[in-house]
PDB file of C-alpha atoms in Angstrom:
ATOM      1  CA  UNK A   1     123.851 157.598 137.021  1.00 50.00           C
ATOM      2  CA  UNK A   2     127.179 159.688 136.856  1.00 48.00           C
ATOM      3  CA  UNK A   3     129.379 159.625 139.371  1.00 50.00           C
ATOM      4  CA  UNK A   4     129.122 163.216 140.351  1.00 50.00           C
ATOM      5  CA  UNK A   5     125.523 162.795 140.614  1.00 44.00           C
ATOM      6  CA  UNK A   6     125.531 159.989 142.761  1.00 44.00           C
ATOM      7  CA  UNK A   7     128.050 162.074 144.959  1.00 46.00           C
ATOM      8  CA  UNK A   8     125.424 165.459 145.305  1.00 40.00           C
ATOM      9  CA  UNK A   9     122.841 163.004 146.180  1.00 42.00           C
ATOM     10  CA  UNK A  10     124.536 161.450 148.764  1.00 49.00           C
ATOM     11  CA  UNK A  11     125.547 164.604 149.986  1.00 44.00           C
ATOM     12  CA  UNK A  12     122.165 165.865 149.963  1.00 46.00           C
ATOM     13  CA  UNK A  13     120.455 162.816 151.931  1.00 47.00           C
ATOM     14  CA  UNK A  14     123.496 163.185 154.617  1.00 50.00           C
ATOM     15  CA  UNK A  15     122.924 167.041 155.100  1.00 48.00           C
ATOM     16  CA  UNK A  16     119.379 166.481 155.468  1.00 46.00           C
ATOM     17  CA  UNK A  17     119.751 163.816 158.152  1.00 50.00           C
ATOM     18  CA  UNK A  18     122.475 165.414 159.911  1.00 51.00           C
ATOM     19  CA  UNK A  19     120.372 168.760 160.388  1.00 56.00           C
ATOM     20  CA  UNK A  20     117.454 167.388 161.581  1.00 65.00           C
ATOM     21  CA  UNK A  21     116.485 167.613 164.956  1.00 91.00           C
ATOM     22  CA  UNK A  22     112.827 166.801 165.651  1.00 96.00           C
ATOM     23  CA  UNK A  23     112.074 163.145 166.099  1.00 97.00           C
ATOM     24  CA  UNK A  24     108.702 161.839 165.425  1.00 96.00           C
ATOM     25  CA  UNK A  25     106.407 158.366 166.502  1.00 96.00           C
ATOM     26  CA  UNK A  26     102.960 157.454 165.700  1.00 95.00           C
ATOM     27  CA  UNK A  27     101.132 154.496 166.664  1.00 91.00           C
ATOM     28  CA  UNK A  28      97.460 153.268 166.988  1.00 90.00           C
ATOM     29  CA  UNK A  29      96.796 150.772 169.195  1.00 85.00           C
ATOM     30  CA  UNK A  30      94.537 149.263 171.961  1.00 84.00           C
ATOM     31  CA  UNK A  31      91.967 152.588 170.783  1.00 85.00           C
ATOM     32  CA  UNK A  32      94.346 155.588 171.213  1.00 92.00           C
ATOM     33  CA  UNK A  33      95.937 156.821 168.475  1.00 94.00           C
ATOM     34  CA  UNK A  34      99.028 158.981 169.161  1.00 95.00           C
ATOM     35  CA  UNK A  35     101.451 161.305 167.652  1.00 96.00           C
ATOM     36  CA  UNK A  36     105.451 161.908 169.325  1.00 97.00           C
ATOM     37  CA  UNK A  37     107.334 164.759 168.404  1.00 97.00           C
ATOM     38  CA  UNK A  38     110.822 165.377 170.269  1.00 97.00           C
ATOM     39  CA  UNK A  39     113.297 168.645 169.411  1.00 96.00           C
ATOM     40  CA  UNK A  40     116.762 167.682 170.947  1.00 93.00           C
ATOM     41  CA  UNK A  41     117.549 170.963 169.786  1.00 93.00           C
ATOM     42  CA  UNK A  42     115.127 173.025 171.946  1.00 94.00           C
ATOM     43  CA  UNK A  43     113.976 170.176 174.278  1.00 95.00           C
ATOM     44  CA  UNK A  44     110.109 171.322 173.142  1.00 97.00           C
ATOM     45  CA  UNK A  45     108.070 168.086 173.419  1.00 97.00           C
ATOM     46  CA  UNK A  46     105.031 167.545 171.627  1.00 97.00           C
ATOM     47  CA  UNK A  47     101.752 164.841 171.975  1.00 97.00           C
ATOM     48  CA  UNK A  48      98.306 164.622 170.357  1.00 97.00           C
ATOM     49  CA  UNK A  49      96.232 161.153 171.263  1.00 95.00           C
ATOM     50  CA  UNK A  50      93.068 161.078 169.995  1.00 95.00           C
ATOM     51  CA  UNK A  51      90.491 159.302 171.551  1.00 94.00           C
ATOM     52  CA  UNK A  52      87.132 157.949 171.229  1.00 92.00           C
ATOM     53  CA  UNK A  53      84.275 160.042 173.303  1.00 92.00           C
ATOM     54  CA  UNK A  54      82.691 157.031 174.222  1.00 91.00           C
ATOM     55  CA  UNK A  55      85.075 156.021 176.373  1.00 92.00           C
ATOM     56  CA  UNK A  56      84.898 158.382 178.389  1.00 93.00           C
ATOM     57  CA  UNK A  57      88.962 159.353 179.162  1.00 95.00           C
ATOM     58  CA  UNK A  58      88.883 162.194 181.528  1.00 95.00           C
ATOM     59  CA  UNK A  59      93.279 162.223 182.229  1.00 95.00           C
ATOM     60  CA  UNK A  60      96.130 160.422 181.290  1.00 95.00           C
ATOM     61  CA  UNK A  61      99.763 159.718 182.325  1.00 93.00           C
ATOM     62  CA  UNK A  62     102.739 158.445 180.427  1.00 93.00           C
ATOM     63  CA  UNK A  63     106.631 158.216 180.292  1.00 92.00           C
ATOM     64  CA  UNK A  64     108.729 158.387 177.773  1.00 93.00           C
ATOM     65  CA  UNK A  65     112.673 156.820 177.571  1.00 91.00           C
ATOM     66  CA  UNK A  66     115.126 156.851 174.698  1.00 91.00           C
ATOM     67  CA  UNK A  67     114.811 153.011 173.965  1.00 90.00           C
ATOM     68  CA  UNK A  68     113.868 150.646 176.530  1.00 87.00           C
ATOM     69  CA  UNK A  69     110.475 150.152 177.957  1.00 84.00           C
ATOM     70  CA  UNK A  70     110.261 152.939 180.608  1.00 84.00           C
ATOM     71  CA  UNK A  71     110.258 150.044 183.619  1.00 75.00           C
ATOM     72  CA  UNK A  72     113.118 148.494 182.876  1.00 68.00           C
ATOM     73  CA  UNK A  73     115.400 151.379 182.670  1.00 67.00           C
ATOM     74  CA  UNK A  74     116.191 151.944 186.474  1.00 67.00           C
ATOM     75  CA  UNK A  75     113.160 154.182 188.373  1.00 70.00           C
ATOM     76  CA  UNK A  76     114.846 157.313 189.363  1.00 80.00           C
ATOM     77  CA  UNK A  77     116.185 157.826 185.450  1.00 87.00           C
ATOM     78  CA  UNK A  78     112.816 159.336 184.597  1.00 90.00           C
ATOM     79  CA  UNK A  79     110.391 161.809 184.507  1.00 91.00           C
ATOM     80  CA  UNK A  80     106.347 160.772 184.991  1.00 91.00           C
ATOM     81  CA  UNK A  81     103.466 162.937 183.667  1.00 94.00           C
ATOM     82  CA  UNK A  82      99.937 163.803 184.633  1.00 94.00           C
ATOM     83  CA  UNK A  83      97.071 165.526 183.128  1.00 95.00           C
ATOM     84  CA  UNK A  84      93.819 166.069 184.249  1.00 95.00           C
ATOM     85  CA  UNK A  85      93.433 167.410 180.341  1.00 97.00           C
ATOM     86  CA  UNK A  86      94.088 170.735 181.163  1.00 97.00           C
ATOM     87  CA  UNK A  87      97.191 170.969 183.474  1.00 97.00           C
ATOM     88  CA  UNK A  88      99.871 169.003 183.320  1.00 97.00           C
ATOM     89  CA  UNK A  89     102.441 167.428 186.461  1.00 94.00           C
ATOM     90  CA  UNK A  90     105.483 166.127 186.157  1.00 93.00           C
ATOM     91  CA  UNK A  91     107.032 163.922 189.025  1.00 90.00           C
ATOM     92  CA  UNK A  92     110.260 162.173 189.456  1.00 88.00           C
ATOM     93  CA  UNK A  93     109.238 157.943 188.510  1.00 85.00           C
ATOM     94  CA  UNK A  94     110.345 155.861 191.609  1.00 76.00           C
ATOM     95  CA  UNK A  95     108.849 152.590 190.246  1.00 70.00           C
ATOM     96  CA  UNK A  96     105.639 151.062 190.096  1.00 61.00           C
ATOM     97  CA  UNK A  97     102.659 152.968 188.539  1.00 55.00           C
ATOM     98  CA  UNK A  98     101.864 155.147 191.879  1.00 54.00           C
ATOM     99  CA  UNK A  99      98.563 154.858 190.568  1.00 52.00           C
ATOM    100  CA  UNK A 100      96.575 156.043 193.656  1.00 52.00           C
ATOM    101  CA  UNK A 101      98.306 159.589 194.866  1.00 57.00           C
ATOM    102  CA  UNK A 102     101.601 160.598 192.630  1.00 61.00           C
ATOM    103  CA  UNK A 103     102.732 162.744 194.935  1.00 56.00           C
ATOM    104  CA  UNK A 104     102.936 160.830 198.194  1.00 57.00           C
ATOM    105  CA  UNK A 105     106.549 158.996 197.437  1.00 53.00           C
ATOM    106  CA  UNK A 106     108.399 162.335 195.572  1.00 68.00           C
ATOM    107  CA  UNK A 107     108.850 165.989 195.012  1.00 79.00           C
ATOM    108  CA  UNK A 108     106.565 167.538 192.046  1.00 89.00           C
ATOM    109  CA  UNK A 109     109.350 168.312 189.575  1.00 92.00           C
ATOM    110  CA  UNK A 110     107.483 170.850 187.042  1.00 94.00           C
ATOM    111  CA  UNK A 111     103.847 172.027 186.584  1.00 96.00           C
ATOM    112  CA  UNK A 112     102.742 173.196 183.810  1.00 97.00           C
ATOM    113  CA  UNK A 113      98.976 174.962 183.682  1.00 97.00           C
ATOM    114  CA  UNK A 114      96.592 174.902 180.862  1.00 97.00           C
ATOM    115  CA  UNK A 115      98.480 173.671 178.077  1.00 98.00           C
ATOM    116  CA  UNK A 116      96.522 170.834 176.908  1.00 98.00           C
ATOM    117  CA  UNK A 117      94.015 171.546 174.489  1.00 97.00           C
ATOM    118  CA  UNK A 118      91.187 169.617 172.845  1.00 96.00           C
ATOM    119  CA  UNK A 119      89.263 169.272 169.351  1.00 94.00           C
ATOM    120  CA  UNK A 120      86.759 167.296 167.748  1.00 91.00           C
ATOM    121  CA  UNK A 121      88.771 165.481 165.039  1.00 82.00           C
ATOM    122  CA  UNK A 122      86.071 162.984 163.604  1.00 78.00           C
ATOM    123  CA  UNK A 123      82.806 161.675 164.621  1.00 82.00           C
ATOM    124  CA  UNK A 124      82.790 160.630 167.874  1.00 92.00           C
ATOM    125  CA  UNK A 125      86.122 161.179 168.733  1.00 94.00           C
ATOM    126  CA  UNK A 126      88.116 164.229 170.000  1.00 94.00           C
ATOM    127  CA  UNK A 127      91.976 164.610 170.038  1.00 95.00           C
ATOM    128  CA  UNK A 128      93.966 166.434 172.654  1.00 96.00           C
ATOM    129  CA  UNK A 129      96.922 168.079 172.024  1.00 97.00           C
ATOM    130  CA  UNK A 130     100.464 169.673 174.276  1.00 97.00           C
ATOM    131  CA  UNK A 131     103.562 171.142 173.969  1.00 98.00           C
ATOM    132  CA  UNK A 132     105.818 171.269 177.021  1.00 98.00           C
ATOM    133  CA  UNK A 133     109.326 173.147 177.366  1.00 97.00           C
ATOM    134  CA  UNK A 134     111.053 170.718 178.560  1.00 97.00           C
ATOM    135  CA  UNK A 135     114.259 172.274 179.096  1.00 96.00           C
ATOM    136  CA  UNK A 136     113.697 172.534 182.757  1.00 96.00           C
ATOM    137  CA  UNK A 137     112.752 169.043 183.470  1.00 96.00           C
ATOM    138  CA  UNK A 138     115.122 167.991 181.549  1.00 95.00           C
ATOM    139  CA  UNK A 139     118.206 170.115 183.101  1.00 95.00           C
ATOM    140  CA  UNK A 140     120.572 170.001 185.656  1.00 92.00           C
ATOM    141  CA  UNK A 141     118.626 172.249 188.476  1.00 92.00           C
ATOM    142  CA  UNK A 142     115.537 169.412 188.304  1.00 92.00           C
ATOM    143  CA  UNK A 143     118.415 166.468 188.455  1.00 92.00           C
ATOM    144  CA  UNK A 144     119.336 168.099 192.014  1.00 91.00           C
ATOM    145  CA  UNK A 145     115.798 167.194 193.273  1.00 90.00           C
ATOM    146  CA  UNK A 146     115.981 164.045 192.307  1.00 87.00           C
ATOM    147  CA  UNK A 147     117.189 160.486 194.142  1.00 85.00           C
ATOM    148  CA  UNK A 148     119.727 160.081 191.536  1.00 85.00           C
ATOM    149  CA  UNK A 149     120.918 163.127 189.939  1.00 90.00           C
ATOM    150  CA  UNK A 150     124.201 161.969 188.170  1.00 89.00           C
ATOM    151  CA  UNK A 151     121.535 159.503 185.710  1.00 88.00           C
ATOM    152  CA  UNK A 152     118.863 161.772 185.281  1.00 91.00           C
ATOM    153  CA  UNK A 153     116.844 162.043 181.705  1.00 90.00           C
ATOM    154  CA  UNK A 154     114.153 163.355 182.626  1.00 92.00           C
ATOM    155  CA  UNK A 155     112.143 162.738 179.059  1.00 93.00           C
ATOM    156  CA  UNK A 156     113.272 162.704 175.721  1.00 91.00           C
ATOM    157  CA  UNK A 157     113.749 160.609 172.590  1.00 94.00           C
ATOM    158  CA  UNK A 158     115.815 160.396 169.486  1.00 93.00           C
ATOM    159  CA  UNK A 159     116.003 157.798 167.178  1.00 94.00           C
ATOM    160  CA  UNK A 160     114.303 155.678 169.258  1.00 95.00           C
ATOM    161  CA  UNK A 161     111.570 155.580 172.084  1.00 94.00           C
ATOM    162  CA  UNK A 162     110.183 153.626 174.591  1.00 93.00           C
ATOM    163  CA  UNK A 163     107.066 154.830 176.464  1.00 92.00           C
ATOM    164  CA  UNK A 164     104.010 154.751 178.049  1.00 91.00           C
ATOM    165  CA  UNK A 165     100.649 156.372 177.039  1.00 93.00           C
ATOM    166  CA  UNK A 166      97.719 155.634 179.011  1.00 93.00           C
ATOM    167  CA  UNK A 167      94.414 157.744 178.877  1.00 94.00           C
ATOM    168  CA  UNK A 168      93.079 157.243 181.744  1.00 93.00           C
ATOM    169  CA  UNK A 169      88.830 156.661 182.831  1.00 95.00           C
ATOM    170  CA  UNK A 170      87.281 157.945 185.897  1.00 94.00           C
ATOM    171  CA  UNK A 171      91.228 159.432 186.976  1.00 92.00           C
ATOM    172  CA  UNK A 172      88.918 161.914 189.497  1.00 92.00           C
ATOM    173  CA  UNK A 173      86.008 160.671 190.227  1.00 92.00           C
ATOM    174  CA  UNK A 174      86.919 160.213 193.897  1.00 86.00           C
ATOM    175  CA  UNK A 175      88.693 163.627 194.127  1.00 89.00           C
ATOM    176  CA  UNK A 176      87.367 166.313 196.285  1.00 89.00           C
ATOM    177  CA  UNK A 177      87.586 169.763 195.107  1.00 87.00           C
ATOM    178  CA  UNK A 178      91.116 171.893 195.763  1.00 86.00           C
ATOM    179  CA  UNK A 179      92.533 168.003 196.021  1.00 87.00           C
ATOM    180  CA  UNK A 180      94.671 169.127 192.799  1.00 90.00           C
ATOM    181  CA  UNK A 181      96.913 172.314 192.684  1.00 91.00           C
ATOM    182  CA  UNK A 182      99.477 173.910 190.860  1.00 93.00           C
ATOM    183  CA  UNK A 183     101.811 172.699 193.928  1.00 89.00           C
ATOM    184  CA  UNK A 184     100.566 169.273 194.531  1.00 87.00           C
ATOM    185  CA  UNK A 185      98.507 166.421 192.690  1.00 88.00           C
ATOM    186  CA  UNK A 186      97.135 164.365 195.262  1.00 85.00           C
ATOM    187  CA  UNK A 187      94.485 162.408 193.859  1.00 88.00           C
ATOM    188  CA  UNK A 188      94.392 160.594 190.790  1.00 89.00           C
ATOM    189  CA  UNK A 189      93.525 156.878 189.882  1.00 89.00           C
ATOM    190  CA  UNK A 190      95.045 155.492 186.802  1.00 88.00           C
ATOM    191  CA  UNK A 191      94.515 152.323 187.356  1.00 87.00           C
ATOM    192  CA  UNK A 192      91.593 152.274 184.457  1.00 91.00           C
ATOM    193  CA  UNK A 193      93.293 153.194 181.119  1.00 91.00           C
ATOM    194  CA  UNK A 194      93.380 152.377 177.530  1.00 92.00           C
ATOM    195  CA  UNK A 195      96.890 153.097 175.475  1.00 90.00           C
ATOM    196  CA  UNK A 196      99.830 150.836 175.380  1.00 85.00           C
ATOM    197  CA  UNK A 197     103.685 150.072 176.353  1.00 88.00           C
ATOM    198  CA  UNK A 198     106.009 150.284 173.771  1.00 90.00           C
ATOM    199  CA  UNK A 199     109.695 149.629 173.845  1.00 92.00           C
ATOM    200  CA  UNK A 200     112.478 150.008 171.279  1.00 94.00           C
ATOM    201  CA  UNK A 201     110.248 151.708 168.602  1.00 95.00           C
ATOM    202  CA  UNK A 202     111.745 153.220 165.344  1.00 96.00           C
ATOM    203  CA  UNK A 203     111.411 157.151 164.786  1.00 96.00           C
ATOM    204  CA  UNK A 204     111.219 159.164 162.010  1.00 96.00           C
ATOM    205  CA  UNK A 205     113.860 162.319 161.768  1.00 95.00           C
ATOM    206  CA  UNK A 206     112.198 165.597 160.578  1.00 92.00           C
ATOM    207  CA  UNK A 207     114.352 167.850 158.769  1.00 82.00           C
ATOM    208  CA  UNK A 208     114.286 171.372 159.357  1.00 69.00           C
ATOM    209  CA  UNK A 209     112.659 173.483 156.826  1.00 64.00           C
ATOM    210  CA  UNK A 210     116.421 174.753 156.490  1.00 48.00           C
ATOM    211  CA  UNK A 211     117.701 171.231 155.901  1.00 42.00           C
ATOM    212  CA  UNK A 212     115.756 171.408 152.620  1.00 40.00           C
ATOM    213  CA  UNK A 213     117.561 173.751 150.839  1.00 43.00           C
ATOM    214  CA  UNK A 214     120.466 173.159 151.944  1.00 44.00           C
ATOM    215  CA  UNK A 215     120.395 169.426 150.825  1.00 44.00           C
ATOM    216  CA  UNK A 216     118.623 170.625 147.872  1.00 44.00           C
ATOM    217  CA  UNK A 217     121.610 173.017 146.911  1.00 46.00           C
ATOM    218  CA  UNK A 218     124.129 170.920 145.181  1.00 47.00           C
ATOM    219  CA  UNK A 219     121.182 169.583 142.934  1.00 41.00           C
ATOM    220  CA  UNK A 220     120.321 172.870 142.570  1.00 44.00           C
ATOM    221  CA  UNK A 221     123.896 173.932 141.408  1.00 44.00           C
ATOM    222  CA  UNK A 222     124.005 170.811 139.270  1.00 41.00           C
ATOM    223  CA  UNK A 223     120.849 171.610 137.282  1.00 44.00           C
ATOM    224  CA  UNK A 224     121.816 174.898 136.641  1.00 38.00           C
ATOM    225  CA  UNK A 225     125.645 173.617 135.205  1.00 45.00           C
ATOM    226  CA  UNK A 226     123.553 171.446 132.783  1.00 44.00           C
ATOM    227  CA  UNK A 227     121.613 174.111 131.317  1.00 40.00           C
ATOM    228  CA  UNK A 228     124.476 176.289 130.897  1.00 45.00           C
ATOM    229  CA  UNK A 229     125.959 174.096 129.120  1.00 48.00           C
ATOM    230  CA  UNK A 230     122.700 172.807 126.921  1.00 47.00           C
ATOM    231  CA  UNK A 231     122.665 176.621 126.176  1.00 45.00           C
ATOM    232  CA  UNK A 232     126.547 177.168 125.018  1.00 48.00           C
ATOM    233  CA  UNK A 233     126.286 174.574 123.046  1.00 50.00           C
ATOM    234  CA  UNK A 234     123.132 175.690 121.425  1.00 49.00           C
ATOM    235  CA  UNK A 235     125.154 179.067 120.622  1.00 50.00           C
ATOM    236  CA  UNK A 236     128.000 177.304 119.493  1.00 53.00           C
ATOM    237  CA  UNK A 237     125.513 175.358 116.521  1.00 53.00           C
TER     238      UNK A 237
END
């Protein structure tokens, strides 16, 4: 390959990398398959798990840290989640699972209603599906509620990720009604889930759509010098 060539594609696989934003992580194991997607860009986070209906997952709860498994990172670094697969809470993660009522040991950091949504996606199994501005949670005005503002992350990933996922089974089943509210989640179990902890895991950059043609331009350019010059020469004979 000619020098020059070698060059453009070089320069093409570095534009591509360095303009991509969105971090993605998949992983199947212990019966939950589940798809990551993180823009550090927009802080818009994304998560699908499909599950299967036998089991019977009625909520689930997770963290997620840029690396290291979520519990050894230092407590009051992170954000932790809840969903009752509809709504979802977000409270500041002062160690151990708080398994039993999340809200009893911290301040409910963001709620966010009815943005989980749900689909068959095989037989037997049904996948659900959120997307979650995160910039809020994330940002300096939620770090102020915390216990330790000047090291708070909140949730994210990048190149790599850490996390738990754990669907959860019978999360409400000794909830009373108006126990849960927009304001307050005081009554969840999660003490019987499926899912995994994962630590130090490999992501995958996507590229914005942009990224494409702008790594694809000096091959472009290249490919077009070639046939100009198959074409003079053609004249030329």
């Amino acid at each position: 390959m000619k020098p020059i060539v070698t060059a453009l594609l070089a320069l093409a696989a570095s534009a591509t990398a360095a303009s991509a934003t969105t971090y993605r992580y998949m992983s199947t194991t212990n019966g939950v398959d589940a798809t990551y997607l993180y823009d550090t860009r927009t802080d818009v986070f994304q998560l699908d798990f499909e599950v299967l209906d036998s089991v019977g997952v009625d909520g689930a709860w997770w963290v997620i840290n840029d690396g290291p498994n979520p519990a050894k990172t230092g407590a009051t670094q992170l954000a932790i989640l809840y969903t009752d697969l509809m709504n979802v809470w977000a409270y500041e993660y002062t160690g151990g699972y708080r398994r039993s009522d999340p809200g009893a040991s911290g301040t409910l950091l963001q709620y966010y209603g009815g943005v989980v949504s749900s689909s068959a996606s095989g037989v037997g199994t049904t996948t659900y599906g959120l997307t979650l501005d995160l910039t809020d949670l994330n940002g300096a005005s939620t770090a102020a509620m915390t216990t330790d503002p000047a090291q708070w992350k909140g949730m994210f990933f990048n190149q790599t990720l850490g996390t738990w996922l754990h669907p959860t089974i019978g999360a409400f089943n000794g909830c009373s009604a108006g126990d849960n509210t927009p304001t307050q989640l005081t009554c969840f179990d999660g003490s019987n889930w499926i899912g995994w902890d994962e630590s130090n895991r490999t992501t995958t950059a996507v590229p914005l759509p942009g990224a494409f043609s702008l790594a694809a331009a000096p091959l472009a350019a290249l490919g077009f010098g070639a046939w100009r010059r198959r074409r003079q020469n053609a004249r030329a004979a």
